[in-house]
Each structure stands twice: as structure tokens, then as C-alpha cells.
Amino acid sequence: MSQILAEPIARLIEEFGKLPGVGPKTAQRLTFYLLRRPAEEAHALAQAIVDVKEQIIFCHVCFNLSATDPCQFCADTNRDHTRICVVEEPLDILALDRTGSYKGVYHVLHGSFSPMEGVLEDDLKIRELAERVGQGGVQEVILATNATVEGEATANLVKMRLQDSGVHVTRLAQGLPIGSDLEYADDYTLSRALEGRRDY
Ligand SMILES: [Zn+2]
């Protein structure tokens, strides 16, 4: 293909093709779509990609992705800072927060415990969570990891690491579809799962 297509076109198709869920056909379609659009649109897209890499940082408290440190949740004094909801990914915060039924703060692990896929305990922000809880003032840690085998293993691991802290550990109620990712759950199911959380 690279012999037939001009080099910049081939290069953009190749870059698009590296994105998750984008096959060669889609990569070609996106590239030719952009070629037909005004230059400003392409610039806006390129700038947005650069900005997200340059301006988004980790919140040093909860490891959420944010433009500010601390993030909007950790900086919000109206939220209940005695309750920490532990999630796998930043997108899970979006899902939980739009339910409106949770007013505490969050902690992002950035993945789930999965030795088969090379994700070990140290790759997750578990030690950071234990340190955060160790600083005191936290009454409840809500484990909101996914209802998958990895999510369950992660919840177990976090609970073990918090055992000596004396903090109350709860887990989202069942009712979330087994094997599902939190971010795809509907608001009603998530609200119910939060309200019905149980000791863990
Ligand atoms: Zn934060």
C-alpha cells in the first residue's frame, strides 16, 4: 500500500490503525474523510490530541486524570472525604458520578489485577490507596471494581492490603451484570448497586 499511496497518507492510515478497535478499513476511511475536510478541522483534531497529552495529569491524591492537581473531586470540600470509592479506570468515575447517588471521593487503580496479562499488584495504585487510608480520616472504602474475575481478584487484593487499617470495606451490591464493565452499566443499576453495597 505504501508504494501506491503518498507517504503522508500511508503514514496517517498506519497511525489510525494503531488505535484500539480501528481496523485497516476504518483507518483508511478516517484518513480519506480528513483529507476531504477543511484544514482547520484537521488542525483542531491534531491540537486536541497534543493538548490531552500535555495538559492532562494524574491527581496526586486519587490518580484520576485531570487538568488540575488535586482534581475537581479531591478539591471539592462539599464532597464526603471520609468515603473513598475505588475504581479500575477514570471512566468509571464518570459512570458513578452521573448517578448522583455518590458524594464521596474516588481512587483510581488504573487497571485490574491480572497476572495472566502481566498486570501485577505494583502496577496498580493499591499501595497509594493504603497510604492514603493510613493518613486517617477515612471511614469507608467502597470497592467498585468491575464484576469480572479480574475485578473480583482486585477487590480481594485491596481488601487484604487494607486489613490492618481498621477501615470499613464495602463492595458494590450484586445486580451489576456478571462479567461486565462498570462504565457500561446504566445509572439505575449503578445507583442500586451503590445503595445496596455490603460489607466485604
Ligand atoms: Zn483526585
Coordinates of C-alpha atoms and ligand atoms in Angstrom, one line a residue:
M1 CA 0.0 0.0 0.0
S2 CA 2.8 2.4 0.9
Q3 CA 4.1 2.2 -2.7
I4 CA 0.7 3.2 -4.2
L5 CA -0.3 5.9 -1.7
A6 CA 1.6 9.1 -1.0
E7 CA 3.7 8.7 2.1
P8 CA 1.8 11.1 4.4
I9 CA -1.5 9.3 3.6
A10 CA 0.0 5.9 4.2
R11 CA 1.5 7.2 7.5
L12 CA -1.8 8.5 8.8
I13 CA -3.6 5.3 7.9
E14 CA -0.9 3.4 9.8
E15 CA -1.3 5.7 12.9
F16 CA -5.1 5.4 12.9
G17 CA -4.6 1.6 12.6
K18 CA -2.8 1.6 15.9
L19 CA -5.9 2.8 17.8
P20 CA -8.0 0.2 19.7
G21 CA -10.9 -1.1 17.7
V22 CA -9.7 0.5 14.4
G23 CA -9.1 -2.0 11.7
P24 CA -7.3 -1.2 8.3
K25 CA -10.7 -0.4 6.6
T26 CA -11.7 2.1 9.3
A27 CA -8.2 3.6 9.3
Q28 CA -8.4 4.2 5.6
R29 CA -11.9 5.7 5.8
L30 CA -10.9 8.1 8.6
T31 CA -7.8 9.2 6.6
F32 CA -9.8 10.0 3.4
Y33 CA -12.5 11.6 5.4
L34 CA -10.0 14.0 6.9
L35 CA -8.4 14.7 3.5
R36 CA -11.8 16.0 2.3
R37 CA -12.4 18.2 5.4
P38 CA -11.1 21.8 5.8
A39 CA -7.6 22.2 7.1
E40 CA -8.9 23.9 10.3
E41 CA -10.7 20.7 11.3
A42 CA -7.6 18.6 10.9
H43 CA -5.6 21.2 12.9
A44 CA -8.3 21.2 15.7
L45 CA -8.1 17.4 15.9
A46 CA -4.3 17.3 16.0
Q47 CA -4.2 20.1 18.6
A48 CA -6.7 18.2 20.8
I49 CA -4.5 15.1 20.7
V50 CA -1.4 17.1 21.7
D51 CA -3.3 19.0 24.4
V52 CA -4.7 15.9 26.0
K53 CA -1.1 14.6 26.3
E54 CA 0.4 17.8 27.5
Q55 CA -2.3 19.2 29.8
I56 CA -3.8 16.1 31.5
I57 CA -2.0 14.9 34.6
F58 CA -2.6 12.5 37.4
C59 CA -4.2 13.8 40.6
H60 CA -1.6 13.0 43.2
V61 CA -4.4 12.1 45.7
C62 CA -6.7 9.8 43.8
F63 CA -4.8 9.3 40.5
N64 CA -7.8 10.4 38.4
L65 CA -6.8 12.0 35.1
S66 CA -7.3 15.7 35.4
A67 CA -6.2 19.2 34.2
T68 CA -5.7 20.2 37.8
D69 CA -3.9 18.7 40.8
P70 CA -5.7 17.9 43.0
C71 CA -8.6 17.0 40.7
Q72 CA -12.1 18.5 40.9
F73 CA -13.3 15.7 43.2
C74 CA -10.4 15.9 45.7
A75 CA -10.6 19.7 45.7
D76 CA -14.3 19.8 46.4
T77 CA -14.9 20.5 50.1
N78 CA -18.7 19.7 49.6
R79 CA -17.9 16.1 49.0
D80 CA -17.6 13.5 51.7
H81 CA -13.9 12.9 52.1
T82 CA -14.4 10.1 54.7
R83 CA -15.7 7.8 51.9
I84 CA -13.4 6.6 49.1
C85 CA -14.8 4.7 46.1
V86 CA -12.1 2.5 44.5
V87 CA -12.5 2.1 40.7
E88 CA -10.4 0.5 38.0
E89 CA -10.4 3.3 35.4
P90 CA -11.1 7.0 35.3
L91 CA -14.1 6.4 33.1
D92 CA -15.7 4.5 36.0
I93 CA -15.8 7.8 37.9
L94 CA -17.9 9.3 35.2
A95 CA -20.3 6.4 35.3
L96 CA -20.6 6.5 39.1
D97 CA -20.8 10.3 39.4
R98 CA -23.5 10.8 36.8
T99 CA -25.8 8.6 39.0
G100 CA -25.8 11.5 41.5
S101 CA -26.1 9.0 44.4
Y102 CA -22.5 9.1 45.5
K103 CA -21.0 12.2 47.1
G104 CA -17.7 10.8 48.4
V105 CA -14.3 10.9 46.7
Y106 CA -12.5 8.3 44.5
H107 CA -9.4 6.4 44.0
V108 CA -8.3 5.1 40.6
L109 CA -6.3 1.9 40.5
H110 CA -5.5 2.1 36.7
G111 CA -6.3 -1.5 35.9
S112 CA -7.2 -4.8 37.5
F113 CA -5.1 -7.5 39.0
S114 CA -4.4 -9.9 36.2
P115 CA -1.1 -11.8 36.4
M116 CA -2.0 -13.7 33.2
E117 CA -1.9 -10.5 31.3
G118 CA 1.1 -9.2 33.2
V119 CA -0.7 -6.8 35.4
L120 CA 0.7 -7.3 38.9
E121 CA -0.1 -5.6 42.2
D122 CA 2.6 -3.0 41.8
D123 CA 1.2 -1.9 38.5
L124 CA -2.0 -0.8 40.4
K125 CA -2.3 2.2 42.8
I126 CA -3.0 -0.1 45.7
R127 CA -0.1 0.9 47.9
E128 CA -1.0 4.5 47.3
L129 CA -4.5 3.8 48.5
A130 CA -3.3 2.1 51.7
E131 CA -1.1 5.1 52.4
R132 CA -4.0 7.4 51.8
V133 CA -6.2 5.5 54.2
G134 CA -3.3 5.3 56.6
Q135 CA -3.2 9.1 56.9
G136 CA -6.5 8.8 58.7
G137 CA -9.9 10.4 58.4
V138 CA -11.3 7.7 56.1
Q139 CA -14.3 5.7 57.4
E140 CA -15.3 3.7 54.4
V141 CA -13.6 2.2 51.3
I142 CA -16.1 1.1 48.7
L143 CA -14.7 -1.4 46.2
A144 CA -16.3 -0.6 42.9
T145 CA -14.1 -2.7 40.7
N146 CA -15.8 -4.5 37.7
A147 CA -18.0 -7.5 38.1
T148 CA -15.4 -9.6 36.3
V149 CA -13.0 -12.3 37.5
E150 CA -10.2 -9.7 37.4
G151 CA -12.3 -7.1 39.2
E152 CA -13.1 -9.6 42.0
A153 CA -9.5 -10.6 42.4
T154 CA -8.6 -6.9 42.6
A155 CA -11.2 -6.3 45.2
N156 CA -9.9 -9.2 47.2
L157 CA -6.3 -7.9 47.0
V158 CA -7.3 -4.3 48.0
K159 CA -9.2 -5.7 51.0
M160 CA -6.2 -7.7 52.1
R161 CA -4.0 -4.7 51.9
L162 CA -6.4 -2.6 54.0
Q163 CA -7.0 -5.3 56.6
D164 CA -4.7 -3.7 59.2
S165 CA -6.0 -0.2 58.7
G166 CA -9.3 -0.8 60.5
V167 CA -11.2 1.0 57.8
H168 CA -14.7 -0.3 56.9
V169 CA -14.5 -2.0 53.5
T170 CA -17.7 -2.5 51.4
R171 CA -18.3 -3.8 47.9
L172 CA -20.9 -2.8 45.4
A173 CA -24.0 -4.9 45.6
Q174 CA -24.6 -7.7 43.1
G175 CA -27.0 -6.8 40.4
L176 CA -24.3 -5.5 38.1
P177 CA -24.3 -7.9 35.2
I178 CA -21.6 -10.5 35.9
G179 CA -18.6 -10.1 33.6
S180 CA -19.5 -6.5 32.8
D181 CA -17.5 -3.3 33.0
L182 CA -18.8 -0.6 35.3
E183 CA -18.7 2.1 32.6
Y184 CA -21.4 0.3 30.6
A185 CA -23.8 -0.1 33.5
D186 CA -26.9 2.1 33.4
D187 CA -27.5 4.8 36.0
Y188 CA -30.3 2.9 37.7
T189 CA -28.4 -0.3 38.2
L190 CA -25.3 1.6 39.4
S191 CA -27.4 3.6 41.9
R192 CA -28.9 0.4 43.2
A193 CA -25.5 -1.3 43.5
L194 CA -24.2 1.7 45.4
E195 CA -27.1 1.8 47.8
G196 CA -27.0 -1.9 48.4
R197 CA -23.3 -2.1 49.0
R198 CA -22.4 -4.7 51.6
D199 CA -19.6 -5.5 54.0
Y200 CA -16.7 -7.1 52.2
Ligands
ZN1 ZN -8.2 13.5 42.9

